[in-house]
Each structure stands twice: as structure tokens, then as C-alpha cells.
XYZ file of C-alpha atoms in Angstrom:
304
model
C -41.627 34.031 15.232
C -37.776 32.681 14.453
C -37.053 29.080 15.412
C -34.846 28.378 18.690
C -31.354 28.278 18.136
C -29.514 25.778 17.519
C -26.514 26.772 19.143
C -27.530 26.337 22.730
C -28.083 22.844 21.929
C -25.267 19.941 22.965
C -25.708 18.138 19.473
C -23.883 14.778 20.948
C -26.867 14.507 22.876
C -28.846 13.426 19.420
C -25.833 10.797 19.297
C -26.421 9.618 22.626
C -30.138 9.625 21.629
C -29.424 7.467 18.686
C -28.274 4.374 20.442
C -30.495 4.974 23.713
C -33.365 4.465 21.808
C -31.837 1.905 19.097
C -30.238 -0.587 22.483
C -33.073 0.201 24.842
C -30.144 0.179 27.500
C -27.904 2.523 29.188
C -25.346 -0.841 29.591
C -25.349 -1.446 25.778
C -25.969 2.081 24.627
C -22.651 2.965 26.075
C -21.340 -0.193 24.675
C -22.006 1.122 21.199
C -20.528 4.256 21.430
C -17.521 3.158 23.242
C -18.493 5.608 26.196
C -18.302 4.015 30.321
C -21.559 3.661 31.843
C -21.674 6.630 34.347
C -21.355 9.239 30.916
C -23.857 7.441 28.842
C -26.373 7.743 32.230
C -25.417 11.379 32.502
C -26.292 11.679 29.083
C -30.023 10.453 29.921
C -30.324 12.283 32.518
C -29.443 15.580 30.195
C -31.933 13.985 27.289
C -34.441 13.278 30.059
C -34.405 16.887 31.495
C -34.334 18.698 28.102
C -37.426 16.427 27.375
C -39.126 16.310 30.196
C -39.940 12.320 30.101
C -38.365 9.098 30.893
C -37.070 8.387 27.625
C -36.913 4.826 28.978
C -39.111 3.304 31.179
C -38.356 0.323 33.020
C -40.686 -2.279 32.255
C -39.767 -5.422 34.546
C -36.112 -6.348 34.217
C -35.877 -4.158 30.673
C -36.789 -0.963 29.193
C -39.582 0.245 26.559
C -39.102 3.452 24.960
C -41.854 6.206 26.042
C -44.418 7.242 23.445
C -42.172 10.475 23.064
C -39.379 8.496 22.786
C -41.072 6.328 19.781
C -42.010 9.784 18.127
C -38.614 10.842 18.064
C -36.535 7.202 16.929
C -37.243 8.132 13.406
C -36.820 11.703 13.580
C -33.485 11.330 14.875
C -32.491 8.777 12.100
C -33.264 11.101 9.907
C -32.046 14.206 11.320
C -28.172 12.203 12.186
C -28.157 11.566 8.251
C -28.365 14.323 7.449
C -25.917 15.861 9.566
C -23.445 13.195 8.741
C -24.254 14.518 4.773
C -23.224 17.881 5.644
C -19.980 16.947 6.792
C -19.176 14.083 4.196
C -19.312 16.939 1.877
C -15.725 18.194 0.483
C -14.444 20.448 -1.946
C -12.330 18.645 -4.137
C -13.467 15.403 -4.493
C -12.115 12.109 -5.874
C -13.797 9.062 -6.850
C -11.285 6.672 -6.403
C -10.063 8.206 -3.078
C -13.762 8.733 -1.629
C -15.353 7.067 1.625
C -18.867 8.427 0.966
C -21.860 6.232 1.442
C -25.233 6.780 -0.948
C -28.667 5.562 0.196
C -30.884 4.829 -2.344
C -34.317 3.754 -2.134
C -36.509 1.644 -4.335
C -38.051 -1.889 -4.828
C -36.273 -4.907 -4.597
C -36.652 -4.895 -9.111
C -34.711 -1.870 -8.921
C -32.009 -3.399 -6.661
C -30.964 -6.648 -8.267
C -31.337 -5.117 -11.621
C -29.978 -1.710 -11.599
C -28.229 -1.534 -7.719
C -26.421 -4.794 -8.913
C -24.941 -3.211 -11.805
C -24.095 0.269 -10.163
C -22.337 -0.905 -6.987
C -20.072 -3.548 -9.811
C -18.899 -0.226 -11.887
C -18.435 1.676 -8.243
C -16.051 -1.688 -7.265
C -14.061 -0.351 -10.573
C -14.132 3.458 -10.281
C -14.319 3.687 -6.580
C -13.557 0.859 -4.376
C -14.490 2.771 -0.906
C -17.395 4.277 -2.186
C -20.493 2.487 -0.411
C -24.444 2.165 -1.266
C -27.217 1.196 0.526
C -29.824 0.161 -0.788
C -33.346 0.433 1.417
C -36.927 -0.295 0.310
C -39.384 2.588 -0.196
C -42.859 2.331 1.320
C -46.253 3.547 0.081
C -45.488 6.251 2.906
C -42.496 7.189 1.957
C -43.664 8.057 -1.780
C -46.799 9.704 0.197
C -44.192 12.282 1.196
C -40.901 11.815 -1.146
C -40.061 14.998 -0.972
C -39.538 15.106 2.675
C -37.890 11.770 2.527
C -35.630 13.011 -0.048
C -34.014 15.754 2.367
C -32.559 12.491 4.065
C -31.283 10.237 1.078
C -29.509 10.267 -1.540
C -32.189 9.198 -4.409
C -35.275 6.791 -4.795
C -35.474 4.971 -7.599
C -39.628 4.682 -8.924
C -41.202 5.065 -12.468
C -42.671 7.994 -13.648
C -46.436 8.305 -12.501
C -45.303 8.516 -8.628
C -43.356 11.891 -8.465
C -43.999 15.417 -9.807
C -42.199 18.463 -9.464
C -38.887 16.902 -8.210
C -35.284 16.729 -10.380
C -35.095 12.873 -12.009
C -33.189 11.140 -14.918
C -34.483 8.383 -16.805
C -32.224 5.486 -16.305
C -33.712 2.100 -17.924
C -36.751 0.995 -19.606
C -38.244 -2.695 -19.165
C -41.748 -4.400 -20.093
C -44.247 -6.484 -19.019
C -44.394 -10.372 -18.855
C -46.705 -12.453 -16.726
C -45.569 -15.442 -14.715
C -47.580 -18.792 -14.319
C -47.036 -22.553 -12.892
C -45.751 -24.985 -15.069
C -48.449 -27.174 -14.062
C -50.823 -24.768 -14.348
C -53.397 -26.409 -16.846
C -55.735 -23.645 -16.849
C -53.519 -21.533 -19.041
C -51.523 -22.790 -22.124
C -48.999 -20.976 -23.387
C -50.288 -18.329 -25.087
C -52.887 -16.336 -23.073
C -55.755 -14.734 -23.733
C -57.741 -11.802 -22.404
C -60.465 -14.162 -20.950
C -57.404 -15.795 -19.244
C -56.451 -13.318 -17.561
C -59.810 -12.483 -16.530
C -61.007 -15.678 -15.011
C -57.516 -16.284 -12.840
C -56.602 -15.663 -9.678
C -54.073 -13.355 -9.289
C -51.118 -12.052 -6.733
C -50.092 -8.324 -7.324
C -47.605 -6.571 -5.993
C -48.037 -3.348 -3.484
C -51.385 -2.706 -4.662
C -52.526 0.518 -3.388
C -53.655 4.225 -4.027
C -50.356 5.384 -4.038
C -48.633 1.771 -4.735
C -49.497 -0.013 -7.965
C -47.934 -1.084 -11.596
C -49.086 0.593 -14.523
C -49.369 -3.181 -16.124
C -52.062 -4.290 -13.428
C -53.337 -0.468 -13.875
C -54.094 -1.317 -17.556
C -55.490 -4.573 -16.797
C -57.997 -2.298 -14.915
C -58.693 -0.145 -17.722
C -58.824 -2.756 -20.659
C -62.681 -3.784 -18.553
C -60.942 -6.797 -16.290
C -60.789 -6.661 -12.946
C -58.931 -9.707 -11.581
C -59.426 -12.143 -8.629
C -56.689 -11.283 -6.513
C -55.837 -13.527 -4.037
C -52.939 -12.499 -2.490
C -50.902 -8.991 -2.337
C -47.052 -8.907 -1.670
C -44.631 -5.946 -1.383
C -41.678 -6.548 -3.475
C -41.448 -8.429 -6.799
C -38.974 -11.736 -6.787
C -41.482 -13.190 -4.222
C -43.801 -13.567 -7.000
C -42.483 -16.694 -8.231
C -43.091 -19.039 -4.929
C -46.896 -17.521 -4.342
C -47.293 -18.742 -7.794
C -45.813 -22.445 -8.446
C -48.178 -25.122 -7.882
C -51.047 -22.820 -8.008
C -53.412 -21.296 -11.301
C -52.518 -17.717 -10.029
C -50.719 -15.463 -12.606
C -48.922 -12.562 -11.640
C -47.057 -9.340 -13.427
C -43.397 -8.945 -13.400
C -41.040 -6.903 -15.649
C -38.924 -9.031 -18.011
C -35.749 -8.017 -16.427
C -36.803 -10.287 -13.701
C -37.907 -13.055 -15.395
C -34.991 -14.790 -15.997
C -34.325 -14.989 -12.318
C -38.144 -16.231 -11.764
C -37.472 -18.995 -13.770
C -34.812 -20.504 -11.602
C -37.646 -20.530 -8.881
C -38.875 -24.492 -10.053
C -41.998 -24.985 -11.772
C -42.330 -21.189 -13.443
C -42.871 -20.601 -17.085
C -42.674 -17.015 -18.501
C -45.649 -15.716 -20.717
C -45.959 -12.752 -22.892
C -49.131 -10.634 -22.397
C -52.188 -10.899 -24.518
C -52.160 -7.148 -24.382
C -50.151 -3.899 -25.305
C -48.834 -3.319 -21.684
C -46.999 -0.154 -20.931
C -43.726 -0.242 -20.453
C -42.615 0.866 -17.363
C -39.498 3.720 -16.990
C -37.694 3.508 -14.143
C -36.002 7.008 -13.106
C -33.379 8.195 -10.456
C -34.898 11.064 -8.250
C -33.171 12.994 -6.204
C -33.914 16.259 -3.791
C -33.161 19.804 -5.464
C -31.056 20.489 -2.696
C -28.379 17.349 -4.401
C -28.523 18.880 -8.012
C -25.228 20.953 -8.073
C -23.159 18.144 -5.440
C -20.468 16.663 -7.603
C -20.609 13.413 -5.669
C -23.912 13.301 -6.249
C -23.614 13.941 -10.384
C -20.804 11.292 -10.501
C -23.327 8.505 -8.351
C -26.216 10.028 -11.192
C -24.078 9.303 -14.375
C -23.401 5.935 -12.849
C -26.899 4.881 -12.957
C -27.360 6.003 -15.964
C -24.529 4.278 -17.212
C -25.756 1.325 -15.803
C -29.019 1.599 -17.382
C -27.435 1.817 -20.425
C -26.088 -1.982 -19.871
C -29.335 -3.530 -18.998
């Protein structure tokens, strides 16, 4: 069986869709789009027909989206970027004269280390070039491949992805963080250290983890953890004024120690470094644009 065609479909409907479900209101929907009231309604009506459900449902003096109409708010995030990458695609292309925007995702580690330093040698090279920057989820790695069909990269050390195109960009190591009136540690720790402390990790799940608290796993300890967060420069604050320790690569730990009452320690073990590498979708390989934005986090890698 062949898929419907797309031809027969009015594809500024999945515009209209966009900002129906993002304003949950006709009035402010139409607002958005700069469109009069009576054409953004006719548009529901269309979107309503073709889907055979409210869309919105009035719920007092507002509106909820349907359960279709939550099904389909990411779907048509994703399927809107991807038609707007189509089309920002051109066949000479210049740097300095370009208006493209690249979404990468990754943690907030990767972002203040290596999306600070990209996006200040794009401000050189191409001033209107723009990047955003959006956090991946254990999800999202859960199906990266699928995700990638929609972005421009995700930034993730090895041990995450298989299979997919990647370049290694920068590599960093391990150092552990602890209060500065923590008396239960002194300033050089020990393995029993780190196995009688509390602990707060970061992401800390089957398909979310750090290959430093991985190790910790595999060296025999298994620590007290008493707290998980998702994203690294909130480390510092669950761990002044308490005895918990916590992981965090040594890029970051200058920054941790302008959070008050932080010390930096090294590890009392061989931790494994950790590579951080630029994937992107096959699909992305052979776009120029996309080469240039890859060279420039290598570059950037380089300076860190």
C-alpha cells in the first residue's frame, strides 16, 4: 500500500495548526500569524473537519486541546522544522551572508562550554547565523535517530549512540565537588569517602548516566544518593552546606566554584574521561551548511 498524497493536502493548515494548539485561542492564534479572526476560525473549521474532532474544546471561559490535539502538538513541531529545513536550504551558500538557524541539542555542560564558544566564532564568521540550543531528554536519546530527522545535531559522549555519523569535538575529566564546610571529607579523598557519602547525581537512568558515577559502580561502591538532578551547574547549590559530593567534569568546575562555599576535589580513582561528540542525521552529511556549523565545533573544541 503507497502512503496518501501529499498533494491534496492545504499545508498552511499545519501553520494554522501550529499556533491553534500553541495559543489555545482562535483570538490569539490569529494574532500570531497576523491573520483576522473570521480566516483563522475558517481555518479550524477545515482542521476540525479533516480531523474529525474539536481540536479545541471549550472548557468554561477557555479552551483545552483534545487528546488528538495533544498527540499531534509535537508532531507538528517537528514536522514544521523540518519543512522550514527544506526550504532554508540553497545552493550557493555564504557564511557571512546566511540567515540559517541550527538547533542543537545537549546538556546544559555542553552549552556553556562548547555552545558558548561556537555561537562567539559564528558572531565573527557569520553574524546572522543563529543557534539554539535545547536540552536532550532520556527520551529523546531513547530514539535519537528519529529526533535527529528534526535537528540539526545533539551533542552526547560516546556510549549513547551507535550507528549514526559523529565527530569527536572535546575531551574533559572527572572532578568531584564538595562543601567547604564539609568536615567529613578533607581534601584529599579516599575510596571509603566516597563510599560512606551521600551523593547527588545527575540524570541517573538506564539510558541517562555518566561513565564517572558508572565506574564508581564498577570499582564495588554503590553510593547513597540522595538526590537526582537533570543538568549539571545545579550541582553546586544541592551541595553547599551539606556532606553530599557530587561528579562534574572539570570544565565546569571553575564556574562551580563561584557558587559560595564549593571546593573542587580530584578523584581518588582513575575516572574515565568523558568525549563529548557532535552527531548528526545521515541525511545532513553532504549539506555544506551543515559541514561549515561541524568544523565550527570542532574548532571550538580545539580551544577548550
Amino acid at each position: 500500500m503507497t502512503a496518501p498524497s501529499i498533494s491534496r493536502h492545504d499545508l498552511n493548515l499545519l501553520v494554522y495548526l501550529d499556533a491553534l494548539l500553541a495559543e489555545r485561542s482562535v483570538t490569539r492564534a490569529a494574532q500570531r500569524l497576523m491573520l483576522s479572526q473570521p480566516a483563522m476560525s475558517a481555518a479550524l473549521s477545515r482542521l476540525r473537519t479533516h480531523f474529525r474532532d474539536p481540536i479545541l474544546a471549550r472548557d468554561g471561559n477557555t479552551y483545552r486541546l483534545t487528546p488528538l490535539a495533544e498527540r499531534l502538538a509535537e508532531e507538528t513541531g517537528f514536522a514544521l522544522d523540518a519543512a522550514r529545513r527544506v526550504f532554508e536550504n540553497q545552493a550557493d551558500w555564504d557564511p557571512h551572508e546566511s540567515t540559517r538557524e541550527f538547533t542543537v541539542l545537549g546538556s546544559d555542560y555542553a552549552f556553556v562550554t562548547l555552545g558558548a564558544a561556537v555561537t562567539a566564532l559564528a558572531t565573527q564568521r557569520a553574524p546572522h547565523v543563529r543557534f539554539r540550543f535545547t536540552h536532550h531528554t532520556p527520551q529523546i536519546v531513547d530514539a535519537v535517530a528519529e529526533h535527529l530527522r528534526t535537528v540539526d545535531a545533539i551533542l552526547i559522549p560516546h556510549g549513547f549512540i551507535d550507528g549514526l555519523p559523529h565527530r569527536d569535538v572535546v575531551t574533559d575529566d572527572w572532578v568531584i565537588l564538595a562543601a567547604t564546610d564539609n568536615d567529613a571529607v578533607s581534601d584529599v579523598l579516599t575510596t571509603q569517602d566516597l563510599a560512606t557519602a551521600p551523593w547527588v547525581f545527575t540524570y541517573m537512568s538506564r539510558s541517562a548516566f555518566t561513565p564517572a558515577s558508572l565506574q564508581l559502580q564498577q570499582l564495588g561502591l554503590e553510593p547513597k544518593v540522595e538526590c537526582v538532578v537533570d543538568g549539571f551547574l545545579a550541582l553546586p547549590a544541592f551541595v553547599a552546606g551539606t556532606r553530599r559530593l557530587a561528579l562534574v567534569q572539570r570544565h565546569l568546575s571553575a564556574l562551580a566554584l563561584h557558587h559560595p562555599g564549593i571546593r573542587v576535589l580530584e578523584c581518588p580513582f582513575e575516572a574515565t574521561p568523558i568525549t563529548e561528540a557532535l552527531w548528526w542525521h545521515p541525511v545532513r552529511t553532504r549539506d555544506p551548511e551543515h559541514a561549515w556549523m561541524r568544523e565550527l565545533f570542532v574548532e571550538a573544541g580545539r580551544a577548550l
